[in-house]
Tab-separated table of C-alpha atoms and ligand atoms in Angstrom:
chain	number	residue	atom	x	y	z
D	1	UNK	CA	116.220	-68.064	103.293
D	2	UNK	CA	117.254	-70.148	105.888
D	3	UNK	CA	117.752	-74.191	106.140
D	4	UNK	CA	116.307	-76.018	108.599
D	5	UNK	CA	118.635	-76.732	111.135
D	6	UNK	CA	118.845	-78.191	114.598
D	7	UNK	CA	121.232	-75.591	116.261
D	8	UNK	CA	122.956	-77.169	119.481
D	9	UNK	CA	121.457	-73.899	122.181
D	10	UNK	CA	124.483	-72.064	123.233
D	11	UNK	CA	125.945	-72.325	126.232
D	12	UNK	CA	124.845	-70.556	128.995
D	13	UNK	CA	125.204	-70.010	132.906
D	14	UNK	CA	122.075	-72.347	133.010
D	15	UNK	CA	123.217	-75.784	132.659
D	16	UNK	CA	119.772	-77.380	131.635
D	17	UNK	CA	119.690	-74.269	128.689
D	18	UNK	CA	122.759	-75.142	127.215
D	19	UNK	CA	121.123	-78.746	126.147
D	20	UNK	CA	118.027	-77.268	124.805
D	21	UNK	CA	118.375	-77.202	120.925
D	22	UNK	CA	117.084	-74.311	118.846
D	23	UNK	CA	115.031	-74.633	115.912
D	24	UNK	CA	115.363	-72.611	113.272
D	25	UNK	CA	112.566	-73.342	110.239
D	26	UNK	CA	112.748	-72.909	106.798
D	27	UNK	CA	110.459	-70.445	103.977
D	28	UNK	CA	108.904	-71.069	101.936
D	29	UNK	CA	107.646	-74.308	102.867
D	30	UNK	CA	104.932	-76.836	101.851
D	31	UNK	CA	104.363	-80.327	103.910
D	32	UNK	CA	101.732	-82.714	102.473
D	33	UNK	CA	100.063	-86.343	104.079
D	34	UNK	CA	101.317	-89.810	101.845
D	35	UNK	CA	103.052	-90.493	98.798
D	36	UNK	CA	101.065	-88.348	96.991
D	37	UNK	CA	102.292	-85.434	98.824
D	38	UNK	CA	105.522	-85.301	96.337
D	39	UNK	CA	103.693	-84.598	92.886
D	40	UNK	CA	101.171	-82.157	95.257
D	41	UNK	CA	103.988	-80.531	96.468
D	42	UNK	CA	105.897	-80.317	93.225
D	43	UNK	CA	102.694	-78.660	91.935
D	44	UNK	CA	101.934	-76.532	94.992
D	45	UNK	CA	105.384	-75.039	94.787
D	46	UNK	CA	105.247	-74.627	91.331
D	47	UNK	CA	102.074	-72.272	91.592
D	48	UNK	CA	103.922	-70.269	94.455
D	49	UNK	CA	107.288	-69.842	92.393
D	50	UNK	CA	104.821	-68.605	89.217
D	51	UNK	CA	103.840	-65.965	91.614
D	52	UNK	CA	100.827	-67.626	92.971
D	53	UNK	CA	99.674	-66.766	96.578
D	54	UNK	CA	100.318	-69.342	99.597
D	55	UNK	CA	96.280	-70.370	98.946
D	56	UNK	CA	96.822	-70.553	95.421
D	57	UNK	CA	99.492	-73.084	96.164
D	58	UNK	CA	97.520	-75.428	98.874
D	59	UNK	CA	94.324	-75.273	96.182
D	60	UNK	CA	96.319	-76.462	93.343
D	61	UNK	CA	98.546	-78.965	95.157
D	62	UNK	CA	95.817	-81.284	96.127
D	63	UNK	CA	94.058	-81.027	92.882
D	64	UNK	CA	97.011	-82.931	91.526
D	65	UNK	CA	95.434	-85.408	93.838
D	66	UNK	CA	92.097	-85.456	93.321
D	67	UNK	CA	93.078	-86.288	89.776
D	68	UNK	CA	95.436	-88.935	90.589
D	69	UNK	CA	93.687	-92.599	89.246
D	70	UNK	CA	95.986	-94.362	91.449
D	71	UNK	CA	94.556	-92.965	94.565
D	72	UNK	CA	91.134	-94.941	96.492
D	73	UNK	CA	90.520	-92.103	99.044
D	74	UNK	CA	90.685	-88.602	97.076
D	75	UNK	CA	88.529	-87.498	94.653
D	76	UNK	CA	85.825	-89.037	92.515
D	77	UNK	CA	87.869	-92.576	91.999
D	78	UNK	CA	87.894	-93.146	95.539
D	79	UNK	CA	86.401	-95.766	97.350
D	80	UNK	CA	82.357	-95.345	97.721
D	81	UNK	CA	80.284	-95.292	100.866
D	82	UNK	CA	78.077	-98.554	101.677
D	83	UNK	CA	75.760	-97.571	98.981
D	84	UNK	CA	78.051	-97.298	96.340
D	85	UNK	CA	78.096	-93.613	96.099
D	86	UNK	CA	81.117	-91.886	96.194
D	87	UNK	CA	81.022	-88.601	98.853
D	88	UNK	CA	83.893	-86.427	98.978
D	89	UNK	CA	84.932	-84.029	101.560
D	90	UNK	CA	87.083	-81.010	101.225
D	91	UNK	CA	88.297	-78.202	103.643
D	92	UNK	CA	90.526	-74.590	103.047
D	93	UNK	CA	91.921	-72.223	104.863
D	94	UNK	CA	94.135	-69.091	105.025
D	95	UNK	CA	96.233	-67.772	108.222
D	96	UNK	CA	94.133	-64.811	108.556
D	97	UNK	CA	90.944	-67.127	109.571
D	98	UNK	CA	89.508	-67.138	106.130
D	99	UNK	CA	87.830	-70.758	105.649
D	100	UNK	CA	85.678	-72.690	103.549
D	101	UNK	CA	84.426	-76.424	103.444
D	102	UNK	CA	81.998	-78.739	102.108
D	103	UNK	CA	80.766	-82.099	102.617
D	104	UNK	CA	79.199	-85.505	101.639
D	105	UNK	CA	79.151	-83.809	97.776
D	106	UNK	CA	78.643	-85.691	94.916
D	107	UNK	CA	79.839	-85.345	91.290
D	108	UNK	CA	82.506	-82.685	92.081
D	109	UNK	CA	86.102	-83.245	90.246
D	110	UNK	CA	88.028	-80.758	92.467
D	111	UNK	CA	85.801	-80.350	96.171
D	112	UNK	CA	88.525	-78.531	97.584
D	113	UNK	CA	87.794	-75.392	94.648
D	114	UNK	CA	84.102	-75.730	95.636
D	115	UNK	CA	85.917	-75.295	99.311
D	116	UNK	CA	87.524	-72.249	97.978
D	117	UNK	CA	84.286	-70.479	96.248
D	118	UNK	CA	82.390	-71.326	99.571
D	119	UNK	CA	85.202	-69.423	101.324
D	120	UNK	CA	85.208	-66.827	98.899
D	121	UNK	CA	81.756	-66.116	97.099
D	122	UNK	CA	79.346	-67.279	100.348
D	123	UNK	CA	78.652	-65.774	103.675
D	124	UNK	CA	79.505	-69.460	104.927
D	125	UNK	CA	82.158	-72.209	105.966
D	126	UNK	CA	80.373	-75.180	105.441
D	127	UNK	CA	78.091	-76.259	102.593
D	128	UNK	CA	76.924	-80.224	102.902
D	129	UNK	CA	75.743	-82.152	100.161
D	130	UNK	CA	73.031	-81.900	98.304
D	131	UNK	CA	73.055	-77.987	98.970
D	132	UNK	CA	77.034	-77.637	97.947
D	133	UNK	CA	76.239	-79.812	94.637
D	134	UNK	CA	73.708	-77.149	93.996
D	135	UNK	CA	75.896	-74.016	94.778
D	136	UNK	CA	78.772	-75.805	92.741
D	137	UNK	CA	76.404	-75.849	89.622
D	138	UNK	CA	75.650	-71.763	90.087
D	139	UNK	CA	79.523	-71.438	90.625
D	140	UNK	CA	79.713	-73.106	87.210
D	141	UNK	CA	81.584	-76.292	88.056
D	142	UNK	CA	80.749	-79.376	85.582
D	143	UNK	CA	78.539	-82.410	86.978
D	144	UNK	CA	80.792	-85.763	86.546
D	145	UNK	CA	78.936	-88.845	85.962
D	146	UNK	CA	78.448	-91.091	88.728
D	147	UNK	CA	80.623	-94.338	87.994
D	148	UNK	CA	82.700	-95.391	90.196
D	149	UNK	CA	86.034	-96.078	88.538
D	150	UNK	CA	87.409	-99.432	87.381
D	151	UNK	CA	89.342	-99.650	90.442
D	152	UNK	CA	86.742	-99.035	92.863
D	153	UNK	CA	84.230	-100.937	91.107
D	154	UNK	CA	86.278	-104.203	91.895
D	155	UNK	CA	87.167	-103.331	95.115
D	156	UNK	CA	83.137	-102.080	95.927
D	157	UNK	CA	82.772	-105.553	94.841
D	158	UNK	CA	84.531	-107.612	96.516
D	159	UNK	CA	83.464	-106.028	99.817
D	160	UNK	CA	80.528	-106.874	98.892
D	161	UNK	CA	81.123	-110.422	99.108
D	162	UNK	CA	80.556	-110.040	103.173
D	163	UNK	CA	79.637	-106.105	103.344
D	164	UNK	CA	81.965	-106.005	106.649
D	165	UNK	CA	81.072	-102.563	108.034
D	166	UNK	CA	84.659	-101.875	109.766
D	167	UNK	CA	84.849	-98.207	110.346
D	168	UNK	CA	88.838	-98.746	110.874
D	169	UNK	CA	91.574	-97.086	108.907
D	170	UNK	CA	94.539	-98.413	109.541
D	171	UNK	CA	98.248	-98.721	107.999
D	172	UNK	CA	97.199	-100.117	104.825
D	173	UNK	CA	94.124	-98.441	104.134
D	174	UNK	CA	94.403	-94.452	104.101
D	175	UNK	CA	95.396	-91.099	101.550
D	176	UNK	CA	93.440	-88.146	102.432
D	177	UNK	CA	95.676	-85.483	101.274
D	178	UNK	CA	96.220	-82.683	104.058
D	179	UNK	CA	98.516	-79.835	102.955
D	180	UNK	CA	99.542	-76.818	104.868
D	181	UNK	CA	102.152	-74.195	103.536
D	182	UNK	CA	103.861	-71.193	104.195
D	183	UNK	CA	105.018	-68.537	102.120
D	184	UNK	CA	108.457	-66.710	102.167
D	185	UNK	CA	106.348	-63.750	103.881
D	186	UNK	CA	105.110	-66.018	106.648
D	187	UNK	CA	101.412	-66.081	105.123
D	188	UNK	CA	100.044	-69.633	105.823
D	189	UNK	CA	97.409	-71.594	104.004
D	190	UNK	CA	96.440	-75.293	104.002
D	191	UNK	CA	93.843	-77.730	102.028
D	192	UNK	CA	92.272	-81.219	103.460
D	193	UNK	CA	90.855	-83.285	100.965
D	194	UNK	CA	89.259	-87.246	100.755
D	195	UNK	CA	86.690	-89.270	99.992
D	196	UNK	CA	86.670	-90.328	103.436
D	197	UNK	CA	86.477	-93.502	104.866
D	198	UNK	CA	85.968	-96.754	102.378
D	199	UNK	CA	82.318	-98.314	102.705
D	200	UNK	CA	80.913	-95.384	105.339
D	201	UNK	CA	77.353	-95.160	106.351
D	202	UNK	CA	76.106	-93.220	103.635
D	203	UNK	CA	76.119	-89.635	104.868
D	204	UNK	CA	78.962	-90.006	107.274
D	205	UNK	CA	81.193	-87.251	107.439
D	206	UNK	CA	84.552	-87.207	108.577
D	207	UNK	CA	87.531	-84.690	109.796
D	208	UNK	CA	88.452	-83.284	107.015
D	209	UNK	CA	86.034	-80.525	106.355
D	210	UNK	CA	85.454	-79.630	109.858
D	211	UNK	CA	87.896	-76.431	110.792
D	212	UNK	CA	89.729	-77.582	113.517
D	213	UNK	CA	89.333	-80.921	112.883
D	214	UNK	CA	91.188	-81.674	109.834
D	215	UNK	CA	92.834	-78.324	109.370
D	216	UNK	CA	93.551	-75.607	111.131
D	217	UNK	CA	95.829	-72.392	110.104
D	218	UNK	CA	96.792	-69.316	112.054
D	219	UNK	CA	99.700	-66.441	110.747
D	220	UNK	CA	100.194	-65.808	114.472
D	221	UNK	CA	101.166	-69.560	115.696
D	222	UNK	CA	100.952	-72.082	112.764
D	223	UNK	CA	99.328	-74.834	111.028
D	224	UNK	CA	98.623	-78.454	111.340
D	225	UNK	CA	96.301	-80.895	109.249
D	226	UNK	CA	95.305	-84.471	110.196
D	227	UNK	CA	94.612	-88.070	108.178
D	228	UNK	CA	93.659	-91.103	109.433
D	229	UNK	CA	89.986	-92.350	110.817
D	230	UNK	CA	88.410	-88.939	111.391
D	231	UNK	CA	85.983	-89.831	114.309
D	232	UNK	CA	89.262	-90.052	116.133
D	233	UNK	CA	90.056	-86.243	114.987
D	234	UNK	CA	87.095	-84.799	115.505
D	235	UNK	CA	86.921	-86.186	119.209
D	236	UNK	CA	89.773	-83.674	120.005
D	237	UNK	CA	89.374	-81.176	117.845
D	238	UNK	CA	93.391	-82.324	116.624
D	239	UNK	CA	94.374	-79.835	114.119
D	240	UNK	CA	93.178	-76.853	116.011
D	241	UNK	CA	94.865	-78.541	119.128
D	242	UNK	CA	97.727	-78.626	117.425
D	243	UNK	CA	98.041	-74.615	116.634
D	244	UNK	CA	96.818	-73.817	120.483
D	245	UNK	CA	99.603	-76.135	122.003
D	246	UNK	CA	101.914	-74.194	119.832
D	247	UNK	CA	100.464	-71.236	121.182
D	248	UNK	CA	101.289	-71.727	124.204
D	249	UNK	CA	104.877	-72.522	123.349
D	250	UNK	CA	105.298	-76.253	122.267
D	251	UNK	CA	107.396	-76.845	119.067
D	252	UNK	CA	105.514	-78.579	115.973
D	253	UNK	CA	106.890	-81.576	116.920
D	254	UNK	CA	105.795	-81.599	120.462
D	255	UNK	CA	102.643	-80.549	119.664
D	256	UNK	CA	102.008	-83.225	117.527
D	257	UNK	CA	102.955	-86.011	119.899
D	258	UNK	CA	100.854	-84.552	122.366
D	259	UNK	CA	97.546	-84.582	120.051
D	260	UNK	CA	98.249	-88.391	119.579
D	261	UNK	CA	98.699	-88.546	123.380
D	262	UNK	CA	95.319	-86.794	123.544
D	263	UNK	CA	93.942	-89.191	120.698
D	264	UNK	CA	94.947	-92.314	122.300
D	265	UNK	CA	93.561	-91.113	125.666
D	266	UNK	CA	90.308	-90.563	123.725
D	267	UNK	CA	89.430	-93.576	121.932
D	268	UNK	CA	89.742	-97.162	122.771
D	269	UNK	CA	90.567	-99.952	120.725
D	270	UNK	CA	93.374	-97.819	119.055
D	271	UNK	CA	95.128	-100.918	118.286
D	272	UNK	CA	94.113	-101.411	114.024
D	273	UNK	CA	93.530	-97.640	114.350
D	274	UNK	CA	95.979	-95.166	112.309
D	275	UNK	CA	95.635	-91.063	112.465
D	276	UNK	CA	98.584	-88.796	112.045
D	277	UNK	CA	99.102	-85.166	112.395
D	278	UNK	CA	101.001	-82.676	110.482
D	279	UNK	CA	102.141	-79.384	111.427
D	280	UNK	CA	104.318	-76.092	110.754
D	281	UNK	CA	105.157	-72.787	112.981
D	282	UNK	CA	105.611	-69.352	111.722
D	283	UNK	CA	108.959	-70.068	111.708
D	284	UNK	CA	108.450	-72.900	109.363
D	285	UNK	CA	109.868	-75.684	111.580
D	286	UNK	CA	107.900	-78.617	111.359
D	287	UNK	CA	106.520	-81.613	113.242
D	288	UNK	CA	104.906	-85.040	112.684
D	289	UNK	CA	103.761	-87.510	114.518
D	290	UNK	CA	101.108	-90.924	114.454
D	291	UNK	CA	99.640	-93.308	116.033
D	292	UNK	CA	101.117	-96.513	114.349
D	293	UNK	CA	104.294	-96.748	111.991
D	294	UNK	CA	103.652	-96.279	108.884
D	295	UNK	CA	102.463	-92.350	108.266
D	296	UNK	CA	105.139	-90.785	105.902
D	297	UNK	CA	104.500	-87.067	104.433
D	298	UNK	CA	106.270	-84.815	101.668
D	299	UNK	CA	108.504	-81.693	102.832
D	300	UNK	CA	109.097	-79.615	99.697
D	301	UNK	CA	111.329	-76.741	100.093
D	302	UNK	CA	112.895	-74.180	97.770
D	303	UNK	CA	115.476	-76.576	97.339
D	304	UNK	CA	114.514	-79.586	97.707
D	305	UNK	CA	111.471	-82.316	97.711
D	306	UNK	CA	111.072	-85.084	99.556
D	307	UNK	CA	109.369	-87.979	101.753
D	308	UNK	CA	109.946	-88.130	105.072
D	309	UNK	CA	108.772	-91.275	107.579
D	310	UNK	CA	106.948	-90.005	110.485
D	311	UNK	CA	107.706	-91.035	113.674
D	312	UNK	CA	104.857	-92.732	115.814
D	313	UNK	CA	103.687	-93.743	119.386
D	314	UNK	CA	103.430	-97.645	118.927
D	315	UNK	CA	107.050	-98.266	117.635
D	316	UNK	CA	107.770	-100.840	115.003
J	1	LIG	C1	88.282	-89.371	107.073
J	1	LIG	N1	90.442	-88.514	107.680
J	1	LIG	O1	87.349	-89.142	106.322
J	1	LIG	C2	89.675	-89.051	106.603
J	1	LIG	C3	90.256	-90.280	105.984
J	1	LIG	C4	91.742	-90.334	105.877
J	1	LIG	O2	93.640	-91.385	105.246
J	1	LIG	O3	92.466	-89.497	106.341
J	1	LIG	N2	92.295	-91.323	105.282
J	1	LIG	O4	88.141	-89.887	108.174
């Protein structure tokens, strides 16, 4: 197991060589979007160390998640659409180009295991709402009842005061969970997981069930996963971006800034606009990189567990 490191290239005839630094990456290796990337992580590496495969790990880290009370934009306690309906939007996927999604589902506790089973148990990627609450009952999953909990009841609300149809997300108003991992073998998984945008158009859809959008994994090259207002995503395509700019030889880092180059390029009025990206190679050397201040993610290693602040185009 190696650490990561930033190894200072040795010299060489070539002048501009000697300055380049070599990365050297660390396995096993899980990165997660937000606070609540530490307890996913912690949980995520936990189902690895119990012998658990690199999926196993990505499925149960963001369950943690879409459990967690505290959090408006994953899982059933998120915020609801303009209706007052909560839609949730999961996405899974393994390095050998395995995948599974579903979206705008309703009464689903843990969307990213109906993800899984779609992956699994369907001919399919994709199964949208009313259809993937229907294949979740055959698969056995429970039907939760549609309240909205206290804390999105009060925020549902107040918006409702002036029903403001902002389809923003910026520093202050984001969580999707997006985790992507890789194993001591160099098998890669990752998970994407929200209830989207607060106050949507009911039906409204965002990256993080679209492959290549929100997530993207390949063994060969890497991963990368994405948060932040997902039309901006899906107009490039970021995560799988992401893996083919690493493909052609940029580091995770790089790659990163360059999707946000790409994203910026792509979509005016960026200015109250917040989307960051993830990523890991098959090294396990990672990247990270957002629009505004403000994106932070968890690293968890075999030793160690921790945030990180993401560095970001518009500086502080
Ligand atoms: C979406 N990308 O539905 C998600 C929301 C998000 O932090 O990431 N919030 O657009």
């Amino acid at each position: 197991m190696s650490s990561a490191l930033l190894i200072p290239g040795v010299a060489t005839a070539c002048a501009q060589e000697s300055q380049k630094a070599v990365l050297v990456g660390e396995k096993p290796l899980i990165l997660s979007t937000w606070n609540h990337g530490l307890p996913a992580n912690a949980a995520a590496m936990g189902k690895l160390n119990a012998g658990g495969s690199i999926l196993d790990a990505v499925e149960e880290g963001v369950r943690d998640t879409e459990l967690d009370l505290a959090n408006l934009s994953v899982g059933l306690q998120g915020l609801p659409d303009r209706e007052g309906i909560t839609t949730l939007d999961a996405s899974i996927m393994t390095g050998d180009g395995n995948c599974g999604s579903v979206a705008f589902v309703r009464q689903i506790k843990h969307p990213i295991s109906l993800a899984r089973k779609v992956m699994e148990n369907t001919p399919h990627v994709m199964l949208a709402g009313e259809g993937a609450r229907q294949f979740a009952i055959m698969e056995g999953f429970p039907l939760e009842e549609e309240v909205l909990s206290p804390k999105a009841a009060e925020a549902y609300a107040k918006w409702k005061e002036t029903s403001q149809y902002k389809p923003i997300i910026n520093i202050e108003n984001h969580d999707t969970i997006g985790m992507i991992g890789i194993d001591s073998q160099g098998n890669m998984a990752g998970s994407c997981t929200t209830s989207g945008l607060a106050y949507k158009m009911h039906g409204r859809v965002g990256d993080s069930p679209i492959i290549g959008a929100g997530l993207y994994v390949d063994n060969e090259v890497g991963a990368a996963t994405a948060t932040g207002l997902g039309e901006t995503i899906i107009k490039i395509c970021g995560s799988f971006l992401i893996v083919e700019l690493m493909r052609q030889g940029r580091t995770p880092q790089e790659a990163c800034e360059e999707a946000v180059r790409r994203l910026i390029s792509k979509n005016k009025n960026i200015n109250d606009i917040q989307a960051g990206f993830l990523a890991i190679n098959k090294e396990g050397v990672t990247g990270a990189f957002a629009v505004h201040p403000g994106f932070n993610f968890a690293k968890a290693t075999s030793k160690e567990n921790v945030m990180i602040d993401s560095s970001s185009h518009f500086k502080p």
